Amino acid sequence: MSNARITLVNPNSLTGVTEAIERAVAPFKGLPLTFRCLTSTGGPAGIQTQAEADACIAPMARLFLQEAAATDAFIVACFSDPGLHGLRDLVRVPVLGIGECSVLTAMSMATRIGVIAIARASIPRHLRYFRSMGVADRICAELSLDMKVSELADAEKALARMVAVGKTLRDEQGAEVLVMGCAGMADLRGRLEDACQLPVVEPTQAAVGMAVGRVFG
Amino acid sequence: MSNARITLVNPNSLTGVTEAIERAVAPFKGLPLTFRCLTSTGGPAGIQTQAEADACIAPMARLFLQEAAATDAFIVACFSDPGLHGLRDLVRVPVLGIGECSVLTAMSMATRIGVIAIARASIPRHLRYFRSMGVADRICAELSLDMKVSELADAEKALARMVAVGKTLRDEQGAEVLVMGCAGMADLRGRLEDACQLPVVEPTQAAVGMAVGRVFG
Amino acid sequence: MSNARITLVNPNSLTGVTEAIERAVAPFKGLPLTFRCLTSTGGPAGIQTQAEADACIAPMARLFLQEAAATDAFIVACFSDPGLHGLRDLVRVPVLGIGECSVLTAMSMATRIGVIAIARASIPRHLRYFRSMGVADRICAELSLDMKVSELADAEKALARMVAVGKTLRDEQGAEVLVMGCAGMADLRGRLEDACQLPVVEPTQAAVGMAVGRVFG
Amino acid sequence: MSNARITLVNPNSLTGVTEAIERAVAPFKGLPLTFRCLTSTGGPAGIQTQAEADACIAPMARLFLQEAAATDAFIVACFSDPGLHGLRDLVRVPVLGIGECSVLTAMSMATRIGVIAIARASIPRHLRYFRSMGVADRICAELSLDMKVSELADAEKALARMVAVGKTLRDEQGAEVLVMGCAGMADLRGRLEDACQLPVVEPTQAAVGMAVGRVFG
Amino acid sequence: MSNARITLVNPNSLTGVTEAIERAVAPFKGLPLTFRCLTSTGGPAGIQTQAEADACIAPMARLFLQEAAATDAFIVACFSDPGLHGLRDLVRVPVLGIGECSVLTAMSMATRIGVIAIARASIPRHLRYFRSMGVADRICAELSLDMKVSELADAEKALARMVAVGKTLRDEQGAEVLVMGCAGMADLRGRLEDACQLPVVEPTQAAVGMAVGRVFG
Amino acid sequence: MSNARITLVNPNSLTGVTEAIERAVAPFKGLPLTFRCLTSTGGPAGIQTQAEADACIAPMARLFLQEAAATDAFIVACFSDPGLHGLRDLVRVPVLGIGECSVLTAMSMATRIGVIAIARASIPRHLRYFRSMGVADRICAELSLDMKVSELADAEKALARMVAVGKTLRDEQGAEVLVMGCAGMADLRGRLEDACQLPVVEPTQAAVGMAVGRVFG
């Protein structure tokens, strides 16, 4: 479906994250598709706990209903895919989650997948999600950066820590592919791949890739 | 902890369901505990889809914060346990879900568990949940009543259908214990047990039992 | 990567299957990509047994090495993905399998996946594969058409049987999405969806979709 | 069922363990229930190997038959739950195992469960049991104290070692809740929780909690 | 190890079963090994419930200790392998169970294994065991003969029922190999294979086969 | 079946490996069986990658067809069991794989199995295989020697490294039995067992043991 309209929704209220999501989509701009990246007004300012992930759902549900007529495929652009299955109940077009798509994409690349989380507190939530997807056996380990938010703002520090975690996943846990367990870090993907000498899945890009398949296939 | 206060929350707005939850708690009234059954104002009028389950979370979160000071243990009284893990982030006291507790209780009774759902649409949602709990292998099958809401109001018809489904779970799927996959049907438990000649777990009662353990143990 | 070259390889020697694969790709022809569909000369005339699937590998390995310089992503266009992991050892570009991609795509659409196999003999081979992928829990059932090859040639008969199997998967096994467990049947996808009122994943299209994601993302 | 009689059976012949089990029950003494803690005469003097666990069964079977008329719910008070399923065949009242109940209770508290075993030799036996329960995926790790029996007698040394193991489970394995993999150590529960800053499940208390649910619910 | 002594123990007290076990061993009589088939005096007269399986353990433990000096490998000749792991603690030589060996042997023959149980009551016990072995996913189904003991004595009736169950496992559950879930029925193996046109694993023979490997390898 | 003919096939072209396989069979030479060890001409010179494993299949298929009339059971003597299921389609006699048989044999010995791989690159291939067998949960860990081929030629160095890896599997991963993840190393088995104080399964011997069971049972 040429000129299909793909709407990416950032469930949290940080417009800087929405901008980073825009940059993640850039490589797909040559395709005959229309991409829009929206911020879900009313979402929490960042998602670390399950409570924060859940708090995203109600505002997103309103946004989805409002944008459905102008959308051929939605993407929930948070690694925890808050509300994914429920949002599918609300609209008729495909709804993809960047967490789900990133793992599925990694599964098509290598046997053992390592996940890099930002916060340690997210790991059990991700684990419950991987289990509900029935793919937990493919995740060899998930490790977190364990950085303060203030430190994360420093992209070089964040990258350095991400590289260290990626190498640990590779050398101690056998990861053959890395998944970035967070939206908004696509800028670092190439350097992470180079430093770890492993393919890296950026979740927003994985979801856009699968959305392209859905609107054309 | 004697005189502990256990607050059961009906996530949907149907006060008739809250009343049925009250009746489910009756057998525990002799214990030195205080039980309160509250309706989560603002929840949907019934929960069949994932979207409806998710729509329960925001109103419940407000209610939990409001009632936390007067509560020693919360129970989410919907079989899908909407928002369970997130609500645990919000309050310091134990939060139990009737879906989780019913399956855990059934696991202490027999090897193969059959679940009776009201609506066919709930089964994949339950399945994702059983998987996220890591217990899907213990559920030999889940079957639904597939009745219209208007038919459900007729308790005799509902019981007859429930018995038929329970016998199918027992005879064709090997279920040794049945779990009622819904709140508010405790009145039918005894007759279902007698008709199927199998133990039946009523989820609200299972959760109250586990809550008692938590507040004393 | 605009103008990326995607090479689809039919592992068996039936050029009619290669032509059907060409037709499966048609909906993607508007994308700025070059698609080529090749027949692996030297492969068996059809793949039902594991021995036939294995007999595809050596000729395909030769073909991959020969075409690698002209290819940005390969697709193995047989549902059993013969030699998939080994072919990844031989070339530097992405290699996708239509079996793997079809299941991964279906996993992004619904909870319980039903697979329609052509031959009963393929089911244990597929099962071993789903297990090696770590996704067997997502497949609610796989059923086969059990038709003679001569009958399959009659597209109407094949469709009628496929619809019957699809409805059984939906009504008795709870399938919410169907996967066609075979290449070369894209022509029937739309009518199968209409008749079963379920989304249907056509494996070649699923793989092309994921390949697009890989070459751009 | 007010005034229900709960009989806890220590499968080994060490009366000191039976006394420790009595102390574990103390917090439940305010409930309108009668608790009795019995030693299974004829059991082995401690349970480390599978052979010792199995040697408990025959004496316990005799004791259960003898006490059935005076009992509304039995608890097998050894973490390996020796003979649990067979004892359920012998009596009509509920039979709970402290191992099973402790894991089920922990499952209602957090996602990743760490288990502290006394002896390294017990770990494969526990693993077989967790697998037979279908819950092995919820146990992030089990580690043992590896202390000599003579050292265990020194409660302070035992606690110090338990705290060290608990912290390893928390920091290196991601445990969010700890299960004490042994009866008779309830006295140390509070200090272990404080030192590790994690909730700790004491198995006898978990079983009493679930037994209360069974006799009332 | 030529002239190794293999001791098969029938855990129940029925000498007719021991004689049938002797006949199962017959095909191996040409090997340079000594086989003895012993009845465990003090075991129950047949094993249907878990309680009966457990009641076998204490008498077998005594017999194993008594026969250890005259034995190079033991075989527990009951499909439920009562006490298997504990008996391994008691003696230094290999101890094999016919249940375990039959499933492992079937796993080397085909992908989907169907099990024929005598009694419906044994199925959950077997299921717990398959799970503890980590092989439950390989068992496509277990079905029981559901015959009265008096009917079982009629070998022709038993065979006819076994064939019917075997064909159901093959045609409705996809079994490619059948396992006889009971000792003492080797006489019927050949006819069951012929009637079902599937390979049949007789558990005593599977265990003797694996014991040969252990004493020589 | 006395005087049964067992044909072991080394899938790679290294005759030194075939000779080592001959030595592995030596302990079984007292049995009334005929053993032949053949080199599959046309196979690759060693198997590390999946591509090399797959390249073994076509030459082996030719060899099997050629030797079928002179063979009562085949053994594929490479730990990755290349082509195992397909080869079973080609001949009527049993076909066993040393990888499959080694894991199954280890499963009859202890709960947690540690695997020693030669090359790190083989581990994901083995993992996919263990998963397709449905036994991945029994493998507590697989670690590799990570030696250069030139170093492996020095048997003392290889043994020393193997012992180190075996002790790590035992002490850090809980392995109770070790599996040598490679053909042709039977000479080192006894010394590895002595050094690690654990039973060691040599895969060729495991397969011969199970083949004996198949031809007689």
XYZ file of C-alpha atoms in Angstrom, chain C residues 9-15 18 38-44 55-63 66:
25
model
C 15.614 -18.543 -3.877
C 13.180 -21.351 -4.474
C 15.069 -24.394 -3.114
C 13.190 -26.893 -5.232
C 13.497 -27.280 -8.958
C 9.864 -26.563 -9.830
C 9.828 -23.371 -11.866
C 9.291 -19.901 -8.542
C 15.682 -17.744 -8.693
C 15.227 -21.488 -8.911
C 17.917 -23.519 -7.186
C 18.925 -25.853 -9.984
C 19.745 -29.238 -8.580
C 17.202 -29.118 -5.781
C 14.573 -31.838 -5.440
C 18.813 -32.292 -0.329
C 18.150 -28.623 -1.108
C 21.083 -27.362 0.884
C 24.109 -28.185 -1.244
C 22.698 -26.689 -4.483
C 21.523 -23.608 -2.615
C 24.928 -23.120 -1.045
C 26.449 -22.979 -4.502
C 23.798 -20.560 -5.715
C 27.442 -17.264 -6.887
